[in-house]
PDB file of C-alpha atoms and ligand atoms in Angstrom:
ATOM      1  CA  UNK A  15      10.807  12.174  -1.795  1.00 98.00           C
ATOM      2  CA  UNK A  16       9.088   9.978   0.404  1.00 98.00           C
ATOM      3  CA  UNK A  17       8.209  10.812   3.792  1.00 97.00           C
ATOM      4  CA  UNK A  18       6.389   8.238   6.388  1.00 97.00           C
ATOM      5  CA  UNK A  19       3.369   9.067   8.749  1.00 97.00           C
ATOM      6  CA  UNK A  20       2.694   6.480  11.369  1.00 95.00           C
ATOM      7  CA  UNK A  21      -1.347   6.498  12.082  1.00 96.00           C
ATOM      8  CA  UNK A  22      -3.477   4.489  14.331  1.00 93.00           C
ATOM      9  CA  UNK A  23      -4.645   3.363  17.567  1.00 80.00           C
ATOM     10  CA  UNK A  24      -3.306   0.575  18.949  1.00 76.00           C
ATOM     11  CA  UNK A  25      -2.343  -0.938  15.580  1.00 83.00           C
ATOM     12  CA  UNK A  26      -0.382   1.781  13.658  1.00 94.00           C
ATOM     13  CA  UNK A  27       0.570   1.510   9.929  1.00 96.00           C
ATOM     14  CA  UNK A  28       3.065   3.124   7.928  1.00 97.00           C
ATOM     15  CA  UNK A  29       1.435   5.557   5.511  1.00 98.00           C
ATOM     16  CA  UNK A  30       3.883   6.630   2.932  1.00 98.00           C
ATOM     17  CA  UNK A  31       3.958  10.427   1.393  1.00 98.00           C
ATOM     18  CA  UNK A  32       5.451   8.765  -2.427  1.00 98.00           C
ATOM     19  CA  UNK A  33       6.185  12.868  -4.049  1.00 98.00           C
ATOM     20  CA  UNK A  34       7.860  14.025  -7.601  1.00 98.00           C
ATOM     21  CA  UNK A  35      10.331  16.669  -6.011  1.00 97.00           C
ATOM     22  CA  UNK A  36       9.919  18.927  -9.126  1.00 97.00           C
ATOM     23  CA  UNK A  37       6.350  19.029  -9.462  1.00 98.00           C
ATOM     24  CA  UNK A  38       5.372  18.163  -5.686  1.00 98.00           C
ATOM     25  CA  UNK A  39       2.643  15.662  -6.720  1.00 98.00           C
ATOM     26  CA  UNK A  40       2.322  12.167  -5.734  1.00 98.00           C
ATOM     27  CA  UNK A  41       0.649   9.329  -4.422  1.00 98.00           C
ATOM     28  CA  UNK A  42      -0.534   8.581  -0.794  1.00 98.00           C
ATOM     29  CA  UNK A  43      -0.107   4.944  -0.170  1.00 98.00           C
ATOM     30  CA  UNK A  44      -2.052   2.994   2.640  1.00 98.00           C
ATOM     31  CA  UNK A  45      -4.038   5.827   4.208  1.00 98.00           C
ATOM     32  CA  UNK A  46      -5.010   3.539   7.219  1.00 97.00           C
ATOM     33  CA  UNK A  47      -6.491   6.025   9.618  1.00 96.00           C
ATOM     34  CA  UNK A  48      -5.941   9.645  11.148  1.00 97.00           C
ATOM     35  CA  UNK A  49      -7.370  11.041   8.181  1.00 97.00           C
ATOM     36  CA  UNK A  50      -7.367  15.183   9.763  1.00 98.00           C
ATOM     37  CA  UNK A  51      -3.511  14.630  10.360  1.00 98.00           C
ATOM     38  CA  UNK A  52      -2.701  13.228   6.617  1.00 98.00           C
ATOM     39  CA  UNK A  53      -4.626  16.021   5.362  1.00 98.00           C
ATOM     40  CA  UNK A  54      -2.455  18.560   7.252  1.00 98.00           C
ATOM     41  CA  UNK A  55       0.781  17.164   5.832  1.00 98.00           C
ATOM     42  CA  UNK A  56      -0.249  17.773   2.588  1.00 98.00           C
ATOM     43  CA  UNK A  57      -1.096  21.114   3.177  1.00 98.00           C
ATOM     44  CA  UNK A  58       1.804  22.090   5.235  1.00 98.00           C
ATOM     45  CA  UNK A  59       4.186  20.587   2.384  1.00 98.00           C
ATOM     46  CA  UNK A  60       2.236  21.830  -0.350  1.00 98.00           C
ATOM     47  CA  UNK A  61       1.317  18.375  -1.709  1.00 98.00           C
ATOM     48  CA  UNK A  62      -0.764  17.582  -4.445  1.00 98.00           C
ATOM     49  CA  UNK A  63      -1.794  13.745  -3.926  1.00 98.00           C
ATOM     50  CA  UNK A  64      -3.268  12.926  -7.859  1.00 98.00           C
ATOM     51  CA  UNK A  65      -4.175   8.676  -6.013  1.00 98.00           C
ATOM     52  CA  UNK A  66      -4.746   7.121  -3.247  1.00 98.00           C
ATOM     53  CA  UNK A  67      -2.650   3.726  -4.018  1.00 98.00           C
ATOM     54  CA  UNK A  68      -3.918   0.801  -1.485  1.00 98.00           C
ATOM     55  CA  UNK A  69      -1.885  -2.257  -1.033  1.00 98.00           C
ATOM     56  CA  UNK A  70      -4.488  -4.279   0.124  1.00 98.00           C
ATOM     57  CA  UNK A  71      -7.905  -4.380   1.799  1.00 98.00           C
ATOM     58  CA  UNK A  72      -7.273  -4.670   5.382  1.00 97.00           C
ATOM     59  CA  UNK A  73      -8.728  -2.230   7.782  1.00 96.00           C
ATOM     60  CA  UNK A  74      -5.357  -0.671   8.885  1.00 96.00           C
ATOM     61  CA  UNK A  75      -4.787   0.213   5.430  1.00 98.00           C
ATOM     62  CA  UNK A  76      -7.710   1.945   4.488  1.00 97.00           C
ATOM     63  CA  UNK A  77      -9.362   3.544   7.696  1.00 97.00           C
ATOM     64  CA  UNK A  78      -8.793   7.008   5.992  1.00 97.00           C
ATOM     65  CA  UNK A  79      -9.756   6.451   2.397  1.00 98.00           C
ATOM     66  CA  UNK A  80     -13.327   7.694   2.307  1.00 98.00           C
ATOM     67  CA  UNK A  81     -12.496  11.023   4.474  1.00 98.00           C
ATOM     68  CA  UNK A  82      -9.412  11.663   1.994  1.00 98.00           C
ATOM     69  CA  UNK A  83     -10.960  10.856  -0.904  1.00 97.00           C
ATOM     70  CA  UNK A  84     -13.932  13.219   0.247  1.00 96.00           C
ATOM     71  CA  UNK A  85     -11.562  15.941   0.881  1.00 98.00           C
ATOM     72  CA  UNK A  86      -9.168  15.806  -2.013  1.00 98.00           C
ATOM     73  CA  UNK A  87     -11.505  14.509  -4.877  1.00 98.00           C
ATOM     74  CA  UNK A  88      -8.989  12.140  -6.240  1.00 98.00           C
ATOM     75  CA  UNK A  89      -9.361   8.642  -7.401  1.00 98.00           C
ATOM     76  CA  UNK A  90      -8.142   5.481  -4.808  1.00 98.00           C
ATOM     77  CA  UNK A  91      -6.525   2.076  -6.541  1.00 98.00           C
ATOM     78  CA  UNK A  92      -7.021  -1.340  -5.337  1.00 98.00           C
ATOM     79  CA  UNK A  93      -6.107  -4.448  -7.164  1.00 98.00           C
ATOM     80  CA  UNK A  94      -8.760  -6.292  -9.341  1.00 98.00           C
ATOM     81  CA  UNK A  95      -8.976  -8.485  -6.665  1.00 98.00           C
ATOM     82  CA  UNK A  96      -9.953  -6.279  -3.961  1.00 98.00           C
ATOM     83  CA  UNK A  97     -13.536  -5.793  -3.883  1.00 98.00           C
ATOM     84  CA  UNK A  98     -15.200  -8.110  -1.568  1.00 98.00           C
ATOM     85  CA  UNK A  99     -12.261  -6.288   1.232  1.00 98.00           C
ATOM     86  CA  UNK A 100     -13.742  -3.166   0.100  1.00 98.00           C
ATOM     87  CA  UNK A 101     -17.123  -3.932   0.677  1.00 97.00           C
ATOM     88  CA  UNK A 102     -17.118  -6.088   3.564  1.00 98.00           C
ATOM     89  CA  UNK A 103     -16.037  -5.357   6.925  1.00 97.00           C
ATOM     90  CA  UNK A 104     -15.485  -9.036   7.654  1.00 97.00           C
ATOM     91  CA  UNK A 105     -13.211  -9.456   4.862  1.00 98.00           C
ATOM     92  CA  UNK A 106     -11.173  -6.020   5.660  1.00 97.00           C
ATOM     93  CA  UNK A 107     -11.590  -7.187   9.296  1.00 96.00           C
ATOM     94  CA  UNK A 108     -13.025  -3.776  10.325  1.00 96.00           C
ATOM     95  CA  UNK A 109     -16.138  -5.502  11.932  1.00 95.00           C
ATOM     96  CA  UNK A 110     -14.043  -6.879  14.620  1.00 92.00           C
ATOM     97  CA  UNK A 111     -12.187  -3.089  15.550  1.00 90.00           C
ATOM     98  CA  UNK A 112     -14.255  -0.730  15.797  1.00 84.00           C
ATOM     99  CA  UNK A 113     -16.561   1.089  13.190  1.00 90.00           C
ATOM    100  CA  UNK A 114     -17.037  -0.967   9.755  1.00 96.00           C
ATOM    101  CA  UNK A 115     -15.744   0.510   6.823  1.00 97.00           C
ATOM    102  CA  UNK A 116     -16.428   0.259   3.339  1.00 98.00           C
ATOM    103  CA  UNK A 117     -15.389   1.757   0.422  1.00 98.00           C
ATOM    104  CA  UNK A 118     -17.661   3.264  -2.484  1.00 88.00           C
ATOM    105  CA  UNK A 119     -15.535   4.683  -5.146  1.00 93.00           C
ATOM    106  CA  UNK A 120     -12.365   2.327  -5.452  1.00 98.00           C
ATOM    107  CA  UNK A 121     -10.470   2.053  -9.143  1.00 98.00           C
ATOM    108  CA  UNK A 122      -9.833  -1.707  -9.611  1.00 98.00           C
ATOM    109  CA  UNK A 123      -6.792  -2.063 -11.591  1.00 98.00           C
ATOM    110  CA  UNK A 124      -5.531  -5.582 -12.911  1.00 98.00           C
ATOM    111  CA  UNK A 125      -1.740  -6.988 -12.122  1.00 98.00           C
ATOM    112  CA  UNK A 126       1.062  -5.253 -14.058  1.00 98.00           C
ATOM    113  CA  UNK A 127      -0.692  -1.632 -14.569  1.00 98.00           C
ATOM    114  CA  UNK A 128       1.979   1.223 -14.775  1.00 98.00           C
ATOM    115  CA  UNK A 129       0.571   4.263 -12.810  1.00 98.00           C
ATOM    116  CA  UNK A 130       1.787   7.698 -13.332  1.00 98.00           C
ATOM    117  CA  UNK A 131       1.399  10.841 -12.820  1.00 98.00           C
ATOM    118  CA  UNK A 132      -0.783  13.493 -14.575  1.00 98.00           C
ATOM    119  CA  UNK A 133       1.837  16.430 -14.116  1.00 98.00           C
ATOM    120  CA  UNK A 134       4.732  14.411 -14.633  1.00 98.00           C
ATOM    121  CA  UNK A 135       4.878  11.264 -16.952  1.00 97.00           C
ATOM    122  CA  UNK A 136       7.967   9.596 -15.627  1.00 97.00           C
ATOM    123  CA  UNK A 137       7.176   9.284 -12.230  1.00 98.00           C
ATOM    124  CA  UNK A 138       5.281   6.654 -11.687  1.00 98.00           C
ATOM    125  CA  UNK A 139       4.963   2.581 -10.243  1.00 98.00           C
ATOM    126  CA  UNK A 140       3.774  -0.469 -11.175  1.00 98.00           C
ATOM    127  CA  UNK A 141       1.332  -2.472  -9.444  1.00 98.00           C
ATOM    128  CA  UNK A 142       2.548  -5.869  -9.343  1.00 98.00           C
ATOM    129  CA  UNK A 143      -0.284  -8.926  -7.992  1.00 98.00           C
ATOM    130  CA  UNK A 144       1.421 -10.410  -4.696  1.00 98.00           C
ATOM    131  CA  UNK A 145      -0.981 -12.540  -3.167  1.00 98.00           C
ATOM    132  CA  UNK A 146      -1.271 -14.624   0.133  1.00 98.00           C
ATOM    133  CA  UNK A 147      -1.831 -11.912   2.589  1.00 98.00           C
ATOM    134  CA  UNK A 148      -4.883 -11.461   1.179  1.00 98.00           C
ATOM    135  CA  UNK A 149      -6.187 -11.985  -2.590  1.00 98.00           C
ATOM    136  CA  UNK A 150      -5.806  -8.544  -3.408  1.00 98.00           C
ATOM    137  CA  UNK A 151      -2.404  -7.652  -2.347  1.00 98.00           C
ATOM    138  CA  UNK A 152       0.306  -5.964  -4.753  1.00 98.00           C
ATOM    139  CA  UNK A 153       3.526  -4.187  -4.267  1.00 98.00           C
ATOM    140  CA  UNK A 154       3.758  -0.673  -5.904  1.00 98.00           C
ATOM    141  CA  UNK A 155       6.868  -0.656  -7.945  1.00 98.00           C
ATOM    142  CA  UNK A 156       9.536   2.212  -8.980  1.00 98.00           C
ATOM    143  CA  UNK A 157      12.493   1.146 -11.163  1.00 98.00           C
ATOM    144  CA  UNK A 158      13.913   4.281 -11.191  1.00 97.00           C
ATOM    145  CA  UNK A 159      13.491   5.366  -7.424  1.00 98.00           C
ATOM    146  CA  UNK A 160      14.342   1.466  -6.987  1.00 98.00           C
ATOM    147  CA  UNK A 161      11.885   0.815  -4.425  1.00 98.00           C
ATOM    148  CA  UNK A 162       8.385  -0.722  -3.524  1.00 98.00           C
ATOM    149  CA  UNK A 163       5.665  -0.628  -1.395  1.00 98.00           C
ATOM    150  CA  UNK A 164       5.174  -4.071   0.034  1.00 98.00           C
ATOM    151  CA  UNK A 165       2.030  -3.428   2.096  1.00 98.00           C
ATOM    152  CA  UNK A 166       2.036  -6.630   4.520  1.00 98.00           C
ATOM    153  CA  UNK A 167       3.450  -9.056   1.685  1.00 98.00           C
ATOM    154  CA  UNK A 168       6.981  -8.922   3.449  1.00 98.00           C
ATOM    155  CA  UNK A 169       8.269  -7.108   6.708  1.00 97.00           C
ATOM    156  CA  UNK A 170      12.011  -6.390   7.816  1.00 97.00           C
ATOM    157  CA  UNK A 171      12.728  -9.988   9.092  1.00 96.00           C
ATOM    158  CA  UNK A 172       9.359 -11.138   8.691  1.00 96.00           C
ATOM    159  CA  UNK A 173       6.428 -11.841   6.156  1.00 96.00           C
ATOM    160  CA  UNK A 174       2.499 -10.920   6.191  1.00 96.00           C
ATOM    161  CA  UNK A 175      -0.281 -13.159   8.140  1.00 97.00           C
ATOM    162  CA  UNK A 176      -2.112 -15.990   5.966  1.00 97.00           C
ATOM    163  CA  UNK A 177      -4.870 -16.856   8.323  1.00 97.00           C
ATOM    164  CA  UNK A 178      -6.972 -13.907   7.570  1.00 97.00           C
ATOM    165  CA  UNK A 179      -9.673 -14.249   4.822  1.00 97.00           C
ATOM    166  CA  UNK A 180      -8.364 -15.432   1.607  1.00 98.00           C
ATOM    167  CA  UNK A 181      -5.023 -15.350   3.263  1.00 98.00           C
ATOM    168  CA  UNK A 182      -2.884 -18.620   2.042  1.00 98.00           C
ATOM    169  CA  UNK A 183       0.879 -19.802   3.264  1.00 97.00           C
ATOM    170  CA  UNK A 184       1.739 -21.149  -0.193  1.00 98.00           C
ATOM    171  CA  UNK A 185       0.690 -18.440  -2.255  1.00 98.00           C
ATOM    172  CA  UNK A 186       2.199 -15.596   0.202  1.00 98.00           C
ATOM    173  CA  UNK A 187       5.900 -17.471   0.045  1.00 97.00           C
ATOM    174  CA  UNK A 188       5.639 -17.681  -3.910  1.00 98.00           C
ATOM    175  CA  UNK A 189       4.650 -14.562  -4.323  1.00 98.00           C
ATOM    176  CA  UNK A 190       7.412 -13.168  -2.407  1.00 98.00           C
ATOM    177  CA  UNK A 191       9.982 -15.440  -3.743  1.00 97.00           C
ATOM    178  CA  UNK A 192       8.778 -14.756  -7.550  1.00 98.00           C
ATOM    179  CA  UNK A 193       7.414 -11.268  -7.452  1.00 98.00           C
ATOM    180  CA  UNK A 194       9.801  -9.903  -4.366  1.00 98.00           C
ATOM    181  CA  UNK A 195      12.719 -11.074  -4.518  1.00 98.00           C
ATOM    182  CA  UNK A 196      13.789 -10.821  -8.117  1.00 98.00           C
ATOM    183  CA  UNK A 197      13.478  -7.145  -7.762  1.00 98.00           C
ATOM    184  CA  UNK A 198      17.219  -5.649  -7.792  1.00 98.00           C
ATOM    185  CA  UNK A 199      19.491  -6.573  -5.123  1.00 97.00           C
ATOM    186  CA  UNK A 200      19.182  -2.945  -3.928  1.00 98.00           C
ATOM    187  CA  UNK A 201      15.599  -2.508  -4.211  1.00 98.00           C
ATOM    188  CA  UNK A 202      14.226  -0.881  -0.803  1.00 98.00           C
ATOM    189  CA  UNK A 203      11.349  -2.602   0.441  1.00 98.00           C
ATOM    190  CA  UNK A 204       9.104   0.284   2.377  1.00 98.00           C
ATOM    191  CA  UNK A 205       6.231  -1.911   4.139  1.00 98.00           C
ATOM    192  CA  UNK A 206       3.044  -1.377   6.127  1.00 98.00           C
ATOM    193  CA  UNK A 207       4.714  -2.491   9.457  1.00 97.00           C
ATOM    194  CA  UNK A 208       8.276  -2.093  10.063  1.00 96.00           C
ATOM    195  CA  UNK A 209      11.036   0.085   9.439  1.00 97.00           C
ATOM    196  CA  UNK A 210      12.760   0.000   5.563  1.00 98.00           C
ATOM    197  CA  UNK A 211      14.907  -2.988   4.339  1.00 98.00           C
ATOM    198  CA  UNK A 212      15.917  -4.235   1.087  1.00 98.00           C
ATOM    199  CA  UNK A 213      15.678  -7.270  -1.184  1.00 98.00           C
ATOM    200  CA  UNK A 214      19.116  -8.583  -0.312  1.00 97.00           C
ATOM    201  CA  UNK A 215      18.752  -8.463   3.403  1.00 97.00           C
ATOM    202  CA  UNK A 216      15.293 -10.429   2.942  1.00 97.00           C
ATOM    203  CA  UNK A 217      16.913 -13.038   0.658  1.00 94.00           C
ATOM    204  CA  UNK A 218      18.427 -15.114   3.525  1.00 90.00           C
ATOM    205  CA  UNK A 219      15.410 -16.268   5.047  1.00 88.00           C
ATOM    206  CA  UNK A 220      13.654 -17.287   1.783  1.00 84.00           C
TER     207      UNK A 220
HETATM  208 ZN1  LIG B 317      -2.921  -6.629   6.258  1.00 63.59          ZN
END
């Protein structure tokens, strides 16, 4: 199941609730902020989050990462690539919102790392390297479930920023025309912005 939180103040993100129906574990992807009402969906669906998965090291994505990772005692995933975002506010841009974050006790996993779960073994995605947004961004990748978790990489109708730090126009349009778009056909694209779409109704504009 996945289930969708929107949190934030005047720049809300789509958290995504990525749970094994049988066992009711799962990942919590892009914990951007509202940490106190994250926590209580877990607890009122009898969750077990096993990782924080982060798509990339803007503020918006990981306002809630320290208080959940506090809380829960679980291990948070960021690309290889990730941390000068995660130690610098200017680089996750939280210097020029409100109070700076940065993140102590990230995993740093390299490009093409299948993650699964402890109390299930075959549910599980794979981190796949999309840069451009930023140099740490990756998709999180279910064959089976056939869908990913595109972060700001692509948007229904639209694609990620590339004037940010270590943002980049060329790299952001090959990533998602090599790493994106020759996912299935049917492949639902869940992103950090905008409601769901897929890989074929994104193909047009690339
Ligand atoms: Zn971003």
């Amino acid at each position: 199941m996945i289930l969708t939180a929107e949190v934030g103040n005047f720049n809300l993100v789509n958290t995504y609730f990525y749970i094994d129906d049988e066992t009711r574990h799962g990942f919590l992807i892009d914990p951007g902020d509202e940490g106190d009402k994250l926590l209580k969906i877990c607890a009122e669906n009898n969750f077990t989050i096993e990782k924080i998965l982060i798509t990339h090291g803007h503020y918006d994505h990981i306002g809630a990462v320290n208080q959940i990772q506090y809380a829960l005692n679980i291990p948070a995933i960021m690309n290889v690539n990730g941390k000068i975002y995660a130690e610098n506010p200017q680089w996750n841009c939280s210097i020029y919102v409100g109070d700076e974050i940065k993140l102590g006790k990230i995993t740093f996993l390299d490009d093409g790392t299948q993650i699964n779960l402890e109390k299930n073994p075959n549910f599980g995605v794979k981190m796949i390297h999309t840069p451009g947004h930023t140099l740490d961004g990756v998709i999180y990748y279910s064959k089976n479930d056939k869908v990913a978790f595109v972060g700001d990489t692509i948007f229904k109708n639209s694609y990620g920023r590339y004037d940010l730090p270590g943002g980049d126009s060329k790299t952001l349009f090959n990533s998602i025309r090599t790493k994106i778009l020759t996912l299935p056909a049917d492949t639902i694209l869940l992103s950090g912005h905008t409601p769901a779409t897929t890989v074929d109704a994104e193909k047009i504009f690339f």
